[in-house]
CSV table of C-alpha atoms in Angstrom, one decimal:
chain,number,residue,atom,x,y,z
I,3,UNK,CA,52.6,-10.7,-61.0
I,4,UNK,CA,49.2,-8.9,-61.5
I,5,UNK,CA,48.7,-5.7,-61.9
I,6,UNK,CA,46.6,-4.2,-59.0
I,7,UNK,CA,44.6,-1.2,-59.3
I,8,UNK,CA,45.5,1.9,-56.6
I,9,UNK,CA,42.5,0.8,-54.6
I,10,UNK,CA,42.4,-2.8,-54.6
I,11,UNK,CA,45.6,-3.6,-53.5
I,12,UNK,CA,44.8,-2.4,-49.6
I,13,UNK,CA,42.5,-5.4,-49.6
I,14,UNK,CA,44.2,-7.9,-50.9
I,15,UNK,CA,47.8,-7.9,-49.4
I,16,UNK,CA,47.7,-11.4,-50.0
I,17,UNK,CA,47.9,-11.3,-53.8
I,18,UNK,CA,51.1,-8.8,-53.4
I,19,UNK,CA,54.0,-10.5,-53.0
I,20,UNK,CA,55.2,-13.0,-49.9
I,21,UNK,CA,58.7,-13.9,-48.6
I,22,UNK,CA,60.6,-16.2,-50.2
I,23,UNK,CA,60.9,-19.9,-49.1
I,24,UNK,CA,57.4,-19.3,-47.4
I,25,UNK,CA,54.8,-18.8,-50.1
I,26,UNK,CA,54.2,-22.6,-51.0
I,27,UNK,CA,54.4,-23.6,-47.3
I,28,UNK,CA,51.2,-21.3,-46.6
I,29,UNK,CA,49.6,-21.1,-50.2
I,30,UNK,CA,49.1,-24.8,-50.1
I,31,UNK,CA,47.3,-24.5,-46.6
I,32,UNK,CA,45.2,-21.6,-48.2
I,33,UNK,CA,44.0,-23.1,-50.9
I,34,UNK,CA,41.8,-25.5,-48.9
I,35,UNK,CA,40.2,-22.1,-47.7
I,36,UNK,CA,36.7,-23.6,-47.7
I,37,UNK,CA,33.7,-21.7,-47.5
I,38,UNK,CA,32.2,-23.0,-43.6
I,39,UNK,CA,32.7,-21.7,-40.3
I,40,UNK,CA,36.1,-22.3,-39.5
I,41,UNK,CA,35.0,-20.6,-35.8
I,42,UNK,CA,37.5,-23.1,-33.7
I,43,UNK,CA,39.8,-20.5,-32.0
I,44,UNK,CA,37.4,-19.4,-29.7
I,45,UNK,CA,35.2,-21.4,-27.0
I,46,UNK,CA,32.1,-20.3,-24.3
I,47,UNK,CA,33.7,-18.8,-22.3
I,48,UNK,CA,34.9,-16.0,-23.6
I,49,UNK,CA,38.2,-17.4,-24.6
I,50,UNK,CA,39.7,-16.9,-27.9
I,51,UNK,CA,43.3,-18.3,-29.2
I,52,UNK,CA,45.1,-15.5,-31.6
I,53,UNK,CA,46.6,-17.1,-34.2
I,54,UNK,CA,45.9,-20.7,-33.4
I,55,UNK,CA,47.4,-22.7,-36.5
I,56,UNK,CA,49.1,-19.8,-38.0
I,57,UNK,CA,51.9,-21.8,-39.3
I,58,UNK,CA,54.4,-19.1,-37.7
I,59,UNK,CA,52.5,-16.2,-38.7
I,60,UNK,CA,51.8,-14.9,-35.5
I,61,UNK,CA,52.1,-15.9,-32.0
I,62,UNK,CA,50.0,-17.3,-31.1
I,63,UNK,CA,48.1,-16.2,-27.3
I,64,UNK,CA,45.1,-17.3,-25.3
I,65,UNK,CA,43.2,-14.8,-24.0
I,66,UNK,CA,39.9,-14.8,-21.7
I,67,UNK,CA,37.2,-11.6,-23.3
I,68,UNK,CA,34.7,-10.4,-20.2
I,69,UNK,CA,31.1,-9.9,-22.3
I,70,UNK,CA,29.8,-6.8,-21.9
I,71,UNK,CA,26.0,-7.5,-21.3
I,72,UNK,CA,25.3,-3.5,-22.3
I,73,UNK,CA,26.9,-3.4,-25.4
I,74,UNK,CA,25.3,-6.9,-26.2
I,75,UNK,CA,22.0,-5.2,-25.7
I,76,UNK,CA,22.5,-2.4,-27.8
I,77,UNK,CA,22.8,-4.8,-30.7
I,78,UNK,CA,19.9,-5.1,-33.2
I,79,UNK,CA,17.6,-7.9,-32.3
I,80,UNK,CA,18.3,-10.5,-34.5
I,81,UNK,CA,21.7,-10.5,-34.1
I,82,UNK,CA,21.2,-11.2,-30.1
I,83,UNK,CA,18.2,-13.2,-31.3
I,84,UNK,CA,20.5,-15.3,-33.0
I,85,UNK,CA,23.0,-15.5,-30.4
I,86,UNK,CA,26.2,-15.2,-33.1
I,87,UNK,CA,27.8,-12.9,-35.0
I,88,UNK,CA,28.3,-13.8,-38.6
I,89,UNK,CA,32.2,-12.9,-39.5
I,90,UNK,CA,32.7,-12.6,-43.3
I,91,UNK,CA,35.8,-12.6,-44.6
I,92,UNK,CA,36.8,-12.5,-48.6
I,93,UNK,CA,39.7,-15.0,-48.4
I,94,UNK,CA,38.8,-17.2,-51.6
I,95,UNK,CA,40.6,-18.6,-53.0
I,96,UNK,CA,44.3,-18.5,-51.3
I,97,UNK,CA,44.2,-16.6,-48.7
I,98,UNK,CA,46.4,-13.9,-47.5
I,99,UNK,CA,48.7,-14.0,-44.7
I,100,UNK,CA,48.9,-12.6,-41.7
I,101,UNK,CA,45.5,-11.2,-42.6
I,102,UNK,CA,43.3,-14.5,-43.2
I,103,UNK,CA,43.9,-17.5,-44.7
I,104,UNK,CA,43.3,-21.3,-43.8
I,105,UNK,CA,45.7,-22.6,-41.1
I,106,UNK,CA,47.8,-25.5,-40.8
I,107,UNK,CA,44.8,-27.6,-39.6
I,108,UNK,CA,43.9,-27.3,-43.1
I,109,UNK,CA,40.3,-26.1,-41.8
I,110,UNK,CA,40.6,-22.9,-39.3
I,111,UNK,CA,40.5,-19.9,-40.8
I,112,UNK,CA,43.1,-17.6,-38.9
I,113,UNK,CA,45.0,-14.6,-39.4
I,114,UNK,CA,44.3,-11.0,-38.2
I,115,UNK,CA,40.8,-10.1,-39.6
I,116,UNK,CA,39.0,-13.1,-38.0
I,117,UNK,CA,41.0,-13.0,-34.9
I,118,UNK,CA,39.5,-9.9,-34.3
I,119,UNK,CA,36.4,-11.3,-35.7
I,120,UNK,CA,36.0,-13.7,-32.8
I,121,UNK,CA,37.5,-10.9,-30.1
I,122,UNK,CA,34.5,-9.0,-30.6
I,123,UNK,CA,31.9,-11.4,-31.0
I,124,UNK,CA,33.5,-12.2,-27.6
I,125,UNK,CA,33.0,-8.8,-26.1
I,126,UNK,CA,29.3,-8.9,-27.3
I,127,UNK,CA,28.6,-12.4,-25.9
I,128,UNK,CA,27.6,-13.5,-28.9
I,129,UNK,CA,29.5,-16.7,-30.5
I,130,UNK,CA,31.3,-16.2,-34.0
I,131,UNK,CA,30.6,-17.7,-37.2
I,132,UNK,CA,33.5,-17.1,-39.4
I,133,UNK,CA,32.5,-18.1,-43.0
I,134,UNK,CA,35.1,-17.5,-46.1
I,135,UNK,CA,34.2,-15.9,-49.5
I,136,UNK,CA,35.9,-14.4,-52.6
I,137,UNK,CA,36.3,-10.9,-52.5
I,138,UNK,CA,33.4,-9.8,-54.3
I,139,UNK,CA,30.8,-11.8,-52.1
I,140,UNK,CA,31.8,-11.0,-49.0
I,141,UNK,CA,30.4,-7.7,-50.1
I,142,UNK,CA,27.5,-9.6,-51.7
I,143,UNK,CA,27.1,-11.1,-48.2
I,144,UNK,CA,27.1,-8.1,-46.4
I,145,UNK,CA,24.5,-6.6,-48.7
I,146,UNK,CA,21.9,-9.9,-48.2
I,147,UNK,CA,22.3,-10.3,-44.3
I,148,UNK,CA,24.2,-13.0,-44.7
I,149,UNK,CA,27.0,-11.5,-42.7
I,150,UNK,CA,26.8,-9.2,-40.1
I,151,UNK,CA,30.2,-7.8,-40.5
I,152,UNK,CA,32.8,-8.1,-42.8
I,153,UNK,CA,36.6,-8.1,-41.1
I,154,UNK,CA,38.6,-8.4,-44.2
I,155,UNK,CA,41.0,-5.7,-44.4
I,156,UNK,CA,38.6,-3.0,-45.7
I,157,UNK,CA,39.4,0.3,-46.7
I,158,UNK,CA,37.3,3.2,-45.6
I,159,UNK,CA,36.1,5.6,-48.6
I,160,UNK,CA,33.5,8.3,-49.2
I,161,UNK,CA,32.3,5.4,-51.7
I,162,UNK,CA,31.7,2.9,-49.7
I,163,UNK,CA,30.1,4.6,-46.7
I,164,UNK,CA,27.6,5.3,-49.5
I,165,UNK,CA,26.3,2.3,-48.5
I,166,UNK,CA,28.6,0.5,-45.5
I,167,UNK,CA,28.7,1.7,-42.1
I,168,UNK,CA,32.2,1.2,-40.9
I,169,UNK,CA,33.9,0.3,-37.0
I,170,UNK,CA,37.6,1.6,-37.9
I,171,UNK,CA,40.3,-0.7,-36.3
I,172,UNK,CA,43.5,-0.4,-38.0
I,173,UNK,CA,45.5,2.0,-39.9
I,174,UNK,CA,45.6,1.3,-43.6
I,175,UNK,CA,49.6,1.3,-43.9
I,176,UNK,CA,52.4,0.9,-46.3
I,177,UNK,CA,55.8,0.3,-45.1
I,178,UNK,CA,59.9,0.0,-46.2
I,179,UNK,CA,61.2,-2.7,-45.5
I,180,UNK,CA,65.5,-3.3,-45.2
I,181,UNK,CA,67.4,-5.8,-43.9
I,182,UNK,CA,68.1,-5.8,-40.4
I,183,UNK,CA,71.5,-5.0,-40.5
I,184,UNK,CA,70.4,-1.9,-42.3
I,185,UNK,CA,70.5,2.0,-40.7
I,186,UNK,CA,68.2,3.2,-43.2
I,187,UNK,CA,65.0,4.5,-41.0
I,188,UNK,CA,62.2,6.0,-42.4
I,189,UNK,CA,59.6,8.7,-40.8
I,190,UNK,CA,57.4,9.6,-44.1
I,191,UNK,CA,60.3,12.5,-45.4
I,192,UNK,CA,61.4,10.3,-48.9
I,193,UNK,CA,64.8,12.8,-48.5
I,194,UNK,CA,66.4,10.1,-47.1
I,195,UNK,CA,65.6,7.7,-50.0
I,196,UNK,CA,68.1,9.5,-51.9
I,197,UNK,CA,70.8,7.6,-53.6
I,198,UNK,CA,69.2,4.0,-52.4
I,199,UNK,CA,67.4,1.5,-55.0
I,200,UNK,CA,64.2,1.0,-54.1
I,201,UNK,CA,62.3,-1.9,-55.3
I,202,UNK,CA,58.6,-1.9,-55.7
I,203,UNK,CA,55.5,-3.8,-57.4
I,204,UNK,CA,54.5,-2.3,-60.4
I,205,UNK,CA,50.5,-1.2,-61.3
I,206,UNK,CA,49.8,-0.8,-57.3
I,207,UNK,CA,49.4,2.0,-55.0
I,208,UNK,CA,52.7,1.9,-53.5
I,209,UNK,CA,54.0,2.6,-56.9
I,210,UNK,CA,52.0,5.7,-57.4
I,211,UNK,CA,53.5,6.8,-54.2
I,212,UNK,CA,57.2,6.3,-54.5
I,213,UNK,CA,57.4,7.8,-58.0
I,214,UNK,CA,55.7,10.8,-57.1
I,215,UNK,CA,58.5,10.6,-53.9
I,216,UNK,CA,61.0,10.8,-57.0
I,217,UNK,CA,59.6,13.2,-59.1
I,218,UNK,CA,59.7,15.6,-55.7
I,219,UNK,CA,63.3,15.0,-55.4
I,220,UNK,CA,64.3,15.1,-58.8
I,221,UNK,CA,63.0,18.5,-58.8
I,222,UNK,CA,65.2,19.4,-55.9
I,223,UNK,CA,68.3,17.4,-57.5
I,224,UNK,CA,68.2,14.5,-56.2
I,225,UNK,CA,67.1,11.3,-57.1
I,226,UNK,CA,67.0,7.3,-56.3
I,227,UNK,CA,66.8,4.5,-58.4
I,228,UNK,CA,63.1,2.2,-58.7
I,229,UNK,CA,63.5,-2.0,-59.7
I,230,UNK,CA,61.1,-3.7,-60.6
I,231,UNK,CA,61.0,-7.7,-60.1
I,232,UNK,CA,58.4,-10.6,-61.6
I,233,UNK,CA,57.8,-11.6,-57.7
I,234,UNK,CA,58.5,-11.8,-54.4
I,235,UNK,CA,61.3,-14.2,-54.7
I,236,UNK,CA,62.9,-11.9,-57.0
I,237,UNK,CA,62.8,-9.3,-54.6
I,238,UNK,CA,63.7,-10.7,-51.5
I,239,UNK,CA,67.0,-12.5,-53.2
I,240,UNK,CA,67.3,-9.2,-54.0
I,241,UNK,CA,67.4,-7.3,-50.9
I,242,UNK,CA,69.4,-10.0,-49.5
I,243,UNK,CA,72.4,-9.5,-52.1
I,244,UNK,CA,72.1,-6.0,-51.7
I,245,UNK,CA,71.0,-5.2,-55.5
I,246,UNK,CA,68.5,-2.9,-53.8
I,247,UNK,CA,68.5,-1.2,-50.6
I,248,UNK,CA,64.9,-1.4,-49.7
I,249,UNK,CA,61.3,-2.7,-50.6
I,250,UNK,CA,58.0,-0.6,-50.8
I,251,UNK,CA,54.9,-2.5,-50.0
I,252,UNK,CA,51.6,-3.1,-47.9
I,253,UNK,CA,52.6,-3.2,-44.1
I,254,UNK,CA,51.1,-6.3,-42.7
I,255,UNK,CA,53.0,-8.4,-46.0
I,256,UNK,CA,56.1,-7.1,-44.9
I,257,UNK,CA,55.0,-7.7,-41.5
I,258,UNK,CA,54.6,-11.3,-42.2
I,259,UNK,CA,57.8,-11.1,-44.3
I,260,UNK,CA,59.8,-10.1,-41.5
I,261,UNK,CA,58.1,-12.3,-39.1
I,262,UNK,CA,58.6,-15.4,-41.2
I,263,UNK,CA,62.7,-14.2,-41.8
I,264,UNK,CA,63.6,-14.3,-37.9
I,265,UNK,CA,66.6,-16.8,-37.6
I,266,UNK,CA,67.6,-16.8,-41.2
I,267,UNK,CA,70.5,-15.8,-42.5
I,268,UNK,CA,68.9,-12.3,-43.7
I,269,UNK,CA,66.3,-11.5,-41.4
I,270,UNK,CA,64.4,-8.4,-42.8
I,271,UNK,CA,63.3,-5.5,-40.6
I,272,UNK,CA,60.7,-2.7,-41.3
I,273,UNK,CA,62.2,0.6,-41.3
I,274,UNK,CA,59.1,3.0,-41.5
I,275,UNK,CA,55.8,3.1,-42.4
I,276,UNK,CA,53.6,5.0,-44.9
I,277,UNK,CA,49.2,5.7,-44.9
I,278,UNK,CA,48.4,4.0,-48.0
I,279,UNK,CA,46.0,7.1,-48.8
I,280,UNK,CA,48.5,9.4,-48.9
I,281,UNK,CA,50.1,12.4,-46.8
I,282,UNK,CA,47.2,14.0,-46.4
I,283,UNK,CA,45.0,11.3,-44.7
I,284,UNK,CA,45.8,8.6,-42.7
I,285,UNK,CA,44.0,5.6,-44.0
I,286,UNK,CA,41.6,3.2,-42.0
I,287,UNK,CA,41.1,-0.7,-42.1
I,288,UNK,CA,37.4,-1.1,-40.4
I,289,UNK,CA,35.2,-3.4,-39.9
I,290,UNK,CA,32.2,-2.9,-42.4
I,291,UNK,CA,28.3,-3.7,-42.4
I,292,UNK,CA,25.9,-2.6,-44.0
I,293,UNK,CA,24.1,0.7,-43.4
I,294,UNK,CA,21.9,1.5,-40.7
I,295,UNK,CA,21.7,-2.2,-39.4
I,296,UNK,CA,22.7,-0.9,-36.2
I,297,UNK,CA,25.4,-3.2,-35.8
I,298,UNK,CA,28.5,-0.7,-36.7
I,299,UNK,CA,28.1,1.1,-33.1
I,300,UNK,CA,28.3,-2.1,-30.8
I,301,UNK,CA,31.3,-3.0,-33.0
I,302,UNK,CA,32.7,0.5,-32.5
I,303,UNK,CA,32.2,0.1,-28.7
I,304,UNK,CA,33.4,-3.3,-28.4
I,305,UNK,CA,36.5,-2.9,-29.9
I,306,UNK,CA,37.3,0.4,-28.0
I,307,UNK,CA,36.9,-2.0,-24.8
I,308,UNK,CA,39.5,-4.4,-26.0
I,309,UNK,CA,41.5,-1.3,-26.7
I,310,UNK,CA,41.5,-0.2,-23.2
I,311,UNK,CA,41.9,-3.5,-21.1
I,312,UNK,CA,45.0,-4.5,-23.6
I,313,UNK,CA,43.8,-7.0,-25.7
I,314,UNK,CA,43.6,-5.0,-29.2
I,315,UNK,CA,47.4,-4.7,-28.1
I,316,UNK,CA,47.8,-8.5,-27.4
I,317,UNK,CA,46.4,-9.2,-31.2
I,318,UNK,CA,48.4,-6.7,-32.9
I,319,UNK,CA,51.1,-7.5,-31.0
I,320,UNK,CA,50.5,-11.2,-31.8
I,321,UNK,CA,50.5,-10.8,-36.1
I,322,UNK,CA,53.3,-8.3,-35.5
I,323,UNK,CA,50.8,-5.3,-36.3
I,324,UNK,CA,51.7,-3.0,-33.6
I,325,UNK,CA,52.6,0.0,-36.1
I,326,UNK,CA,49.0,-0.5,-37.2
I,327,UNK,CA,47.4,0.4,-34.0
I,328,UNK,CA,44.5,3.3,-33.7
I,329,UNK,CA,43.9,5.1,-30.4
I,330,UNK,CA,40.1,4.5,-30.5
I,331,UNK,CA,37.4,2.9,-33.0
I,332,UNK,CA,35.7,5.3,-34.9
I,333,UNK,CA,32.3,4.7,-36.7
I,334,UNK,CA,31.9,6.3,-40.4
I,335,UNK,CA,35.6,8.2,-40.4
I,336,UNK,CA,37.0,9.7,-43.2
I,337,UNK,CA,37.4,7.5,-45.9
I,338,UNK,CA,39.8,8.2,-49.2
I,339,UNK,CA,38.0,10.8,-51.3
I,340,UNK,CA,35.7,9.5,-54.5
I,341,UNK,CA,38.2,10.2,-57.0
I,342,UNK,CA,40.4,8.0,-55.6
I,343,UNK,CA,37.9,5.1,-54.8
């Protein structure tokens, strides 16, 4: 596996490691990720489908979006000019689920980030135009107008607000995950680590994390054992043998991990989640455009709306995201400080 820098690895879950027995059932639907529309979950009226042709990474649910005629004329005007909102979303080449990746159609591009996509657009009346991009362009995209909005599990920093105004709508979350016969819980205090074998990817955030977690308790005379494994096979055959007691990694992998695990033999269960900036900021997944288009506000306000009839709850419920969820939509929050961007 590759090493991922502290940073990068909050936007690509997907190149972190996957379940076993479900990684070349999805990555060969993901590498057909193809760089058009891939809008058809949503229709005219103001109906969207969460995770239509997920392959079983969420559940999927129809829901019907009211339009909010105020917030659509708040928006800049050649975004209601153009009557869409343009969804980027840095998939390219594989994908990543349960965040985005091509579906089992082998041409819509579901998961979380453009579900959410489309919910807005729906909000704003405006239809959505999902298109797919490497990493790196959807942020060349962004820049050019060729997106309106990037959904693609983007971090908030003090960097990028440099030049990005963000719409926060998830927390940016690690998380433990056990097996579910386990009675190991987790509420941030490592203490309880103690004793237990952890396993965890090496070169990535997560890692930073958990061996500062052991360096605290060694001091205090305690101490628990780290593995490391080539990939997420490794890891999950594992877990299941009990050669380690639990996993560190990004929450919605694990998320997906668990989901896909239901009804097997060793069904996997997540016992406590993590801010992947830290304990002294709880990080922010946001939707991101660039600065002073005027399109972060409407975004902000659209998404607070789906907050409060139950929607946001319906899609994070849907991709198994629920521990994710953020009380309101804030525009510009704090983002992780420059030294650590």
């Amino acid at each position: 596996m590759p090493t991922i820098t502290p940073t990068r690895w909050r936007h690509r879950a997907g190149a972190l490691v996957l379940a076993a027995g479900v990684v070349v059932a999805l990555a060969g639907c993901a590498a057909n990720a193809s760089a058009g529309s891939g809008s058809g979950s949503g229709s005219d009226d103001g109906t969207v489908t969460i995770g239509a042709a997920s392959n079983g990474a969420a559940t999927e649910t129809k829901v019907s979006v009211q339009e909010d005629s105020k917030l659509h004329d708040e928006l800049p005007a050649s975004v209601r000019d153009a009557g869409t909102l343009t969804i980027g979303v840095g998939a390219l080449p594989s994908g990543f689920p349960p965040l985005a990746f091509t579906g089992d159609d082998q041409k819509t591009l579901t998961g979380s980030e453009p579900d959410l996509g489309r919910l807005v657009a729906a909000k704003l009346g405006l239809e959505p135009q999902v298109k797919n991009a490497t990493w790196d362009n959807l942020f060349v995209g962004i820049d050019s107008g060729k997106y309106d909005v990037g959904f693609s599990n983007i971090t908030v920093t003090e960097q990028r607000k440099e030049k990005y105004d963000f719409a926060s709508y998830r927390q940016d979350n690690l998380a433990l995950q056990v097996l579910a016969s386990s009675s190991l819980t987790f509420d941030g205090d490592p203490s309880v680590l103690a004793g237990k074998t952890v396993s965890v990817s090496s070169g990535t955030n997560q890692e930073k994390i958990l061996l500062e977690w052991q360096k605290d308790l060694q001091a205090k005379g305690e101490d628990f054992t780290i593995k490391y494994y080539p990939d997420g096979n490794a890891i999950k055959l594992a877990l299941d043998s009990g050669k380690i007691d639990a996993y560190f990694g990004p929450n919605p992998t694990i998320a997906y991990q668990n989901t896909q695990s239901k009804g097997t033999a060793k069904p996997t269960k997540t016992a406590g989640t993590y801010s992947g900036a830290g304990s002294s900021l709880q990080g922010l997944i946001a939707a991101t455009t660039k600065k002073d288009s005027g399109i972060a506000k409407p975004v902000a306000d659209a998404i607070d709306e789906l907050i409060e009839d139950g929607t946001y709850a319906k899609w994070l419920r849907a991709y198994n995201l629920s521990n994710e969820a953020v009380k309101q939509s804030e525009v510009n929050p704090e983002g992780l400080p420059l030294d650590a961007s």
